[in-house]
PDB file of C-alpha atoms in Angstrom:
ATOM      1  CA  MET A 668    -305.335  -9.487   8.187  1.00 61.00           C
ATOM      2  CA  ASP A 669    -304.917 -13.026   9.527  1.00 75.00           C
ATOM      3  CA  SER A 670    -303.736 -14.249   6.141  1.00 78.00           C
ATOM      4  CA  PHE A 671    -301.248 -11.388   6.006  1.00 76.00           C
ATOM      5  CA  VAL A 672    -299.813 -12.402   9.382  1.00 78.00           C
ATOM      6  CA  ARG A 673    -299.760 -16.046   8.314  1.00 82.00           C
ATOM      7  CA  THR A 674    -297.909 -15.140   5.131  1.00 82.00           C
ATOM      8  CA  MET A 675    -295.376 -13.103   7.097  1.00 82.00           C
ATOM      9  CA  ARG A 676    -294.808 -16.062   9.447  1.00 84.00           C
ATOM     10  CA  ILE A 677    -294.265 -18.376   6.481  1.00 85.00           C
ATOM     11  CA  ILE A 678    -291.720 -15.970   5.007  1.00 83.00           C
ATOM     12  CA  TRP A 679    -289.992 -15.671   8.398  1.00 85.00           C
ATOM     13  CA  ARG A 680    -289.766 -19.465   8.785  1.00 86.00           C
ATOM     14  CA  ALA A 681    -288.471 -19.857   5.240  1.00 86.00           C
ATOM     15  CA  GLU A 682    -285.771 -17.277   5.932  1.00 85.00           C
ATOM     16  CA  LEU A 683    -284.826 -19.148   9.120  1.00 87.00           C
ATOM     17  CA  LEU A 684    -284.521 -22.405   7.159  1.00 87.00           C
ATOM     18  CA  ILE A 685    -282.301 -20.704   4.595  1.00 86.00           C
ATOM     19  CA  ILE A 686    -280.075 -19.290   7.319  1.00 88.00           C
ATOM     20  CA  GLU A 687    -279.872 -22.649   9.130  1.00 89.00           C
ATOM     21  CA  ALA A 688    -278.878 -24.429   5.915  1.00 88.00           C
ATOM     22  CA  LYS A 689    -276.166 -21.879   5.183  1.00 88.00           C
ATOM     23  CA  ILE A 690    -274.838 -22.066   8.750  1.00 90.00           C
ATOM     24  CA  SER A 691    -274.766 -25.859   8.581  1.00 90.00           C
ATOM     25  CA  VAL A 692    -272.671 -25.816   5.407  1.00 90.00           C
ATOM     26  CA  ALA A 693    -270.409 -23.112   6.815  1.00 90.00           C
ATOM     27  CA  THR A 694    -269.718 -25.108   9.992  1.00 92.00           C
ATOM     28  CA  LYS A 695    -268.916 -28.229   7.953  1.00 92.00           C
ATOM     29  CA  ARG A 696    -266.560 -26.231   5.752  1.00 91.00           C
ATOM     30  CA  ILE A 697    -264.842 -24.679   8.747  1.00 92.00           C
ATOM     31  CA  GLY A 698    -264.488 -28.069  10.463  1.00 93.00           C
ATOM     32  CA  ALA A 699    -263.073 -29.757   7.372  1.00 92.00           C
ATOM     33  CA  THR A 700    -260.694 -26.884   6.730  1.00 91.00           C
ATOM     34  CA  ALA A 701    -259.536 -26.915  10.359  1.00 92.00           C
ATOM     35  CA  PHE A 702    -258.953 -30.668  10.191  1.00 93.00           C
ATOM     36  CA  ALA A 703    -257.028 -30.204   6.943  1.00 91.00           C
ATOM     37  CA  GLY A 704    -254.942 -27.537   8.673  1.00 90.00           C
ATOM     38  CA  LEU A 705    -254.216 -29.953  11.533  1.00 92.00           C
ATOM     39  CA  ILE A 706    -253.086 -32.645   9.102  1.00 91.00           C
ATOM     40  CA  CYS A 707    -250.958 -30.050   7.319  1.00 88.00           C
ATOM     41  CA  ILE A 708    -249.287 -29.244  10.643  1.00 89.00           C
ATOM     42  CA  PHE A 709    -248.577 -32.959  11.113  1.00 87.00           C
ATOM     43  CA  GLY A 710    -247.103 -32.983   7.608  1.00 85.00           C
ATOM     44  CA  LEU A 711    -244.890 -30.056   8.423  1.00 80.00           C
ATOM     45  CA  GLY A 712    -243.819 -31.841  11.589  1.00 83.00           C
ATOM     46  CA  MET A 713    -242.942 -34.888   9.578  1.00 81.00           C
ATOM     47  CA  LEU A 714    -240.957 -32.744   7.162  1.00 77.00           C
ATOM     48  CA  ASN A 715    -239.013 -31.411  10.097  1.00 70.00           C
ATOM     49  CA  VAL A 716    -238.394 -34.942  11.313  1.00 77.00           C
ATOM     50  CA  ALA A 717    -237.413 -35.927   7.782  1.00 75.00           C
ATOM     51  CA  GLY A 718    -234.967 -33.069   7.567  1.00 66.00           C
ATOM     52  CA  PHE A 719    -233.523 -34.076  10.900  1.00 70.00           C
ATOM     53  CA  PHE A 720    -233.161 -37.699   9.809  1.00 71.00           C
ATOM     54  CA  ALA A 721    -231.650 -36.563   6.505  1.00 66.00           C
ATOM     55  CA  LEU A 722    -228.912 -34.864   8.395  1.00 57.00           C
ATOM     56  CA  GLU A 723    -228.554 -37.637  10.950  1.00 67.00           C
ATOM     57  CA  GLU A 724    -228.531 -40.725   8.789  1.00 71.00           C
ATOM     58  CA  ASN A 725    -227.878 -41.516   5.268  1.00 66.00           C
ATOM     59  CA  TRP A 726    -231.120 -42.318   3.266  1.00 63.00           C
ATOM     60  CA  GLY A 727    -233.096 -44.853   5.369  1.00 71.00           C
ATOM     61  CA  PRO A 728    -235.646 -43.211   7.633  1.00 70.00           C
ATOM     62  CA  VAL A 729    -235.640 -40.030   5.528  1.00 68.00           C
ATOM     63  CA  TYR A 730    -237.687 -41.456   2.699  1.00 70.00           C
ATOM     64  CA  ALA A 731    -240.160 -42.971   5.133  1.00 70.00           C
ATOM     65  CA  ALA A 732    -240.684 -39.596   6.839  1.00 72.00           C
ATOM     66  CA  LEU A 733    -240.948 -37.842   3.449  1.00 72.00           C
ATOM     67  CA  GLY A 734    -243.530 -40.407   2.325  1.00 69.00           C
ATOM     68  CA  VAL A 735    -245.637 -39.843   5.456  1.00 68.00           C
ATOM     69  CA  ALA A 736    -245.397 -36.067   4.985  1.00 74.00           C
ATOM     70  CA  ALA A 737    -246.434 -36.369   1.329  1.00 77.00           C
ATOM     71  CA  ALA A 738    -249.408 -38.518   2.333  1.00 75.00           C
ATOM     72  CA  ASP A 739    -250.375 -35.929   4.972  1.00 77.00           C
ATOM     73  CA  PHE A 740    -250.240 -33.136   2.403  1.00 85.00           C
ATOM     74  CA  LEU A 741    -252.293 -35.181  -0.043  1.00 87.00           C
ATOM     75  CA  ILE A 742    -254.965 -35.852   2.589  1.00 82.00           C
ATOM     76  CA  ALA A 743    -255.016 -32.155   3.545  1.00 87.00           C
ATOM     77  CA  ALA A 744    -255.407 -31.129  -0.107  1.00 91.00           C
ATOM     78  CA  LEU A 745    -258.270 -33.605  -0.579  1.00 91.00           C
ATOM     79  CA  LEU A 746    -260.035 -32.296   2.532  1.00 88.00           C
ATOM     80  CA  VAL A 747    -259.683 -28.685   1.390  1.00 89.00           C
ATOM     81  CA  LEU A 748    -261.037 -29.647  -2.037  1.00 91.00           C
ATOM     82  CA  TRP A 749    -263.992 -31.476  -0.425  1.00 89.00           C
ATOM     83  CA  ALA A 750    -264.703 -28.539   1.900  1.00 88.00           C
ATOM     84  CA  SER A 751    -264.721 -26.076  -0.995  1.00 87.00           C
ATOM     85  CA  ARG A 752    -267.287 -28.161  -2.894  1.00 87.00           C
ATOM     86  CA  LEU A 753    -269.811 -28.493  -0.058  1.00 83.00           C
ATOM     87  CA  THR A 754    -273.193 -27.064  -0.995  1.00 81.00           C
ATOM     88  CA  THR A 755    -276.557 -26.742   0.619  1.00 75.00           C
ATOM     89  CA  GLY A 756    -279.093 -29.505   0.192  1.00 76.00           C
ATOM     90  CA  PRO A 757    -282.554 -29.541  -1.385  1.00 80.00           C
ATOM     91  CA  GLU A 758    -284.107 -28.121   1.794  1.00 78.00           C
ATOM     92  CA  LEU A 759    -282.614 -24.739   0.902  1.00 78.00           C
ATOM     93  CA  ASP A 760    -284.311 -24.773  -2.498  1.00 80.00           C
ATOM     94  CA  LEU A 761    -287.626 -25.677  -0.869  1.00 80.00           C
ATOM     95  CA  ALA A 762    -287.254 -22.894   1.690  1.00 80.00           C
ATOM     96  CA  ARG A 763    -286.504 -20.413  -1.093  1.00 82.00           C
ATOM     97  CA  GLU A 764    -289.593 -21.514  -3.031  1.00 85.00           C
ATOM     98  CA  VAL A 765    -291.780 -21.073   0.045  1.00 82.00           C
ATOM     99  CA  ARG A 766    -290.292 -17.640   0.714  1.00 83.00           C
ATOM    100  CA  ASP A 767    -290.743 -16.542  -2.902  1.00 86.00           C
ATOM    101  CA  GLY A 768    -294.350 -17.784  -2.912  1.00 85.00           C
ATOM    102  CA  GLY A 769    -295.064 -15.825   0.242  1.00 82.00           C
ATOM    103  CA  LEU A 770    -293.530 -12.689  -1.224  1.00 83.00           C
ATOM    104  CA  GLN A 771    -295.631 -13.061  -4.379  1.00 86.00           C
ATOM    105  CA  ASP A 772    -298.742 -13.453  -2.216  1.00 83.00           C
ATOM    106  CA  LEU A 773    -297.856 -10.280  -0.328  1.00 82.00           C
ATOM    107  CA  GLU A 774    -297.301  -8.416  -3.583  1.00 84.00           C
ATOM    108  CA  ALA A 775    -300.728  -9.521  -4.845  1.00 83.00           C
ATOM    109  CA  ARG A 776    -302.369  -8.422  -1.598  1.00 82.00           C
ATOM    110  CA  ALA A 777    -300.569  -5.097  -1.791  1.00 82.00           C
ATOM    111  CA  GLY A 778    -302.008  -4.612  -5.285  1.00 81.00           C
ATOM    112  CA  ASP A 779    -305.526  -5.339  -4.004  1.00 82.00           C
ATOM    113  CA  ILE A 780    -305.080  -2.887  -1.135  1.00 84.00           C
ATOM    114  CA  GLN A 781    -303.797  -0.268  -3.564  1.00 86.00           C
ATOM    115  CA  ASP A 782    -306.905  -0.747  -5.752  1.00 86.00           C
ATOM    116  CA  GLU A 783    -309.163  -0.331  -2.713  1.00 86.00           C
ATOM    117  CA  VAL A 784    -307.333   2.824  -1.638  1.00 86.00           C
ATOM    118  CA  GLU A 785    -307.666   4.264  -5.139  1.00 89.00           C
ATOM    119  CA  ALA A 786    -311.424   3.509  -5.142  1.00 88.00           C
ATOM    120  CA  VAL A 787    -311.851   5.283  -1.793  1.00 87.00           C
ATOM    121  CA  ARG A 788    -309.804   8.200  -3.108  1.00 88.00           C
ATOM    122  CA  ASP A 789    -312.035   8.474  -6.188  1.00 88.00           C
ATOM    123  CA  GLU A 790    -315.161   8.441  -4.005  1.00 87.00           C
ATOM    124  CA  LEU A 791    -313.723  11.143  -1.756  1.00 86.00           C
ATOM    125  CA  LEU A 792    -312.865  13.270  -4.791  1.00 86.00           C
ATOM    126  CA  ALA A 793    -316.439  12.900  -6.076  1.00 84.00           C
ATOM    127  CA  VAL A 794    -317.834  13.970  -2.692  1.00 82.00           C
ATOM    128  CA  LYS A 795    -315.420  16.905  -2.618  1.00 80.00           C
ATOM    129  CA  ASN A 796    -316.449  17.998  -6.111  1.00 80.00           C
ATOM    130  CA  SER A 797    -320.139  17.802  -5.250  1.00 75.00           C
ATOM    131  CA  LEU A 798    -319.556  19.833  -2.075  1.00 73.00           C
ATOM    132  CA  VAL A 799    -317.577  22.414  -4.032  1.00 74.00           C
ATOM    133  CA  ASN A 800    -320.357  22.657  -6.599  1.00 70.00           C
ATOM    134  CA  PHE A 801    -322.963  22.967  -3.874  1.00 65.00           C
ATOM    135  CA  SER A 802    -320.984  25.668  -2.064  1.00 66.00           C
ATOM    136  CA  ARG A 803    -320.640  27.672  -5.273  1.00 67.00           C
ATOM    137  CA  ASN A 804    -324.307  27.409  -6.314  1.00 68.00           C
ATOM    138  CA  PRO A 805    -326.440  26.168  -3.422  1.00 64.00           C
ATOM    139  CA  LEU A 806    -329.684  27.109  -5.224  1.00 66.00           C
ATOM    140  CA  ASP A 807    -328.838  24.961  -8.250  1.00 66.00           C
ATOM    141  CA  GLY A 808    -328.468  21.872  -6.065  1.00 63.00           C
ATOM    142  CA  THR A 809    -331.578  22.680  -4.075  1.00 69.00           C
ATOM    143  CA  ILE A 810    -333.673  23.407  -7.173  1.00 70.00           C
ATOM    144  CA  GLN A 811    -332.581  20.151  -8.794  1.00 69.00           C
ATOM    145  CA  ALA A 812    -333.331  18.242  -5.607  1.00 71.00           C
ATOM    146  CA  LEU A 813    -336.809  19.828  -5.282  1.00 74.00           C
ATOM    147  CA  LEU A 814    -337.664  20.049  -8.963  1.00 74.00           C
ATOM    148  CA  THR A 815    -337.512  16.312  -9.624  1.00 77.00           C
ATOM    149  CA  PRO A 816    -340.112  15.295  -7.000  1.00 80.00           C
ATOM    150  CA  ILE A 817    -342.375  18.230  -7.922  1.00 82.00           C
ATOM    151  CA  LEU A 818    -342.309  17.330 -11.604  1.00 80.00           C
ATOM    152  CA  THR A 819    -342.959  13.681 -10.769  1.00 82.00           C
ATOM    153  CA  LEU A 820    -346.009  14.628  -8.694  1.00 82.00           C
ATOM    154  CA  LEU A 821    -347.234  17.003 -11.397  1.00 80.00           C
ATOM    155  CA  ILE A 822    -346.949  14.340 -14.100  1.00 82.00           C
ATOM    156  CA  LYS A 823    -348.732  11.789 -11.931  1.00 81.00           C
ATOM    157  CA  SER A 824    -351.544  14.195 -11.122  1.00 79.00           C
ATOM    158  CA  LEU A 825    -351.981  15.124 -14.779  1.00 79.00           C
ATOM    159  CA  THR A 826    -352.112  11.510 -15.876  1.00 80.00           C
ATOM    160  CA  LYS A 827    -354.651  10.656 -13.133  1.00 74.00           C
ATOM    161  CA  GLY A 828    -356.821  13.592 -14.146  1.00 62.00           C
ATOM    162  CA  LYS A 829    -357.077  12.276 -17.718  1.00 61.00           C
ATOM    163  CA  ASP A 830    -358.118   8.804 -16.567  1.00 56.00           C
TER     164      ASP A 830
END
């Protein structure tokens, strides 16, 4: 029973490690995506400024503002691409292996317990059958139980008498 509890604790800890790894990646993805969204907002702001300058002046500050906005959009796109490619590390694979090993151990123990239960069931069926036979013919069981010792004594006494 102690090994069963130990195996369950190992599985529980492995599941916790898996969840922690997934949460860690999810928080990094959310943070990177939020930062990319912030940069995108700055880019949109710069586009607004660029549009304003385009109307206000002839081509000078407009191209500078458009260049900054394009750089902001490029950085945002790179951050979104990086965030989408984040994966869990090797600790997740190790946690999965530990969990799978624990589950296999539990399955093996369950098979052993099932074999023991089947053996007890077979013994109980044999006892039931012998009780049913005894209840149907109580003299047969009694005669067989008494006849064997009587015959053994008779054979021993006959062989001693010949000696």
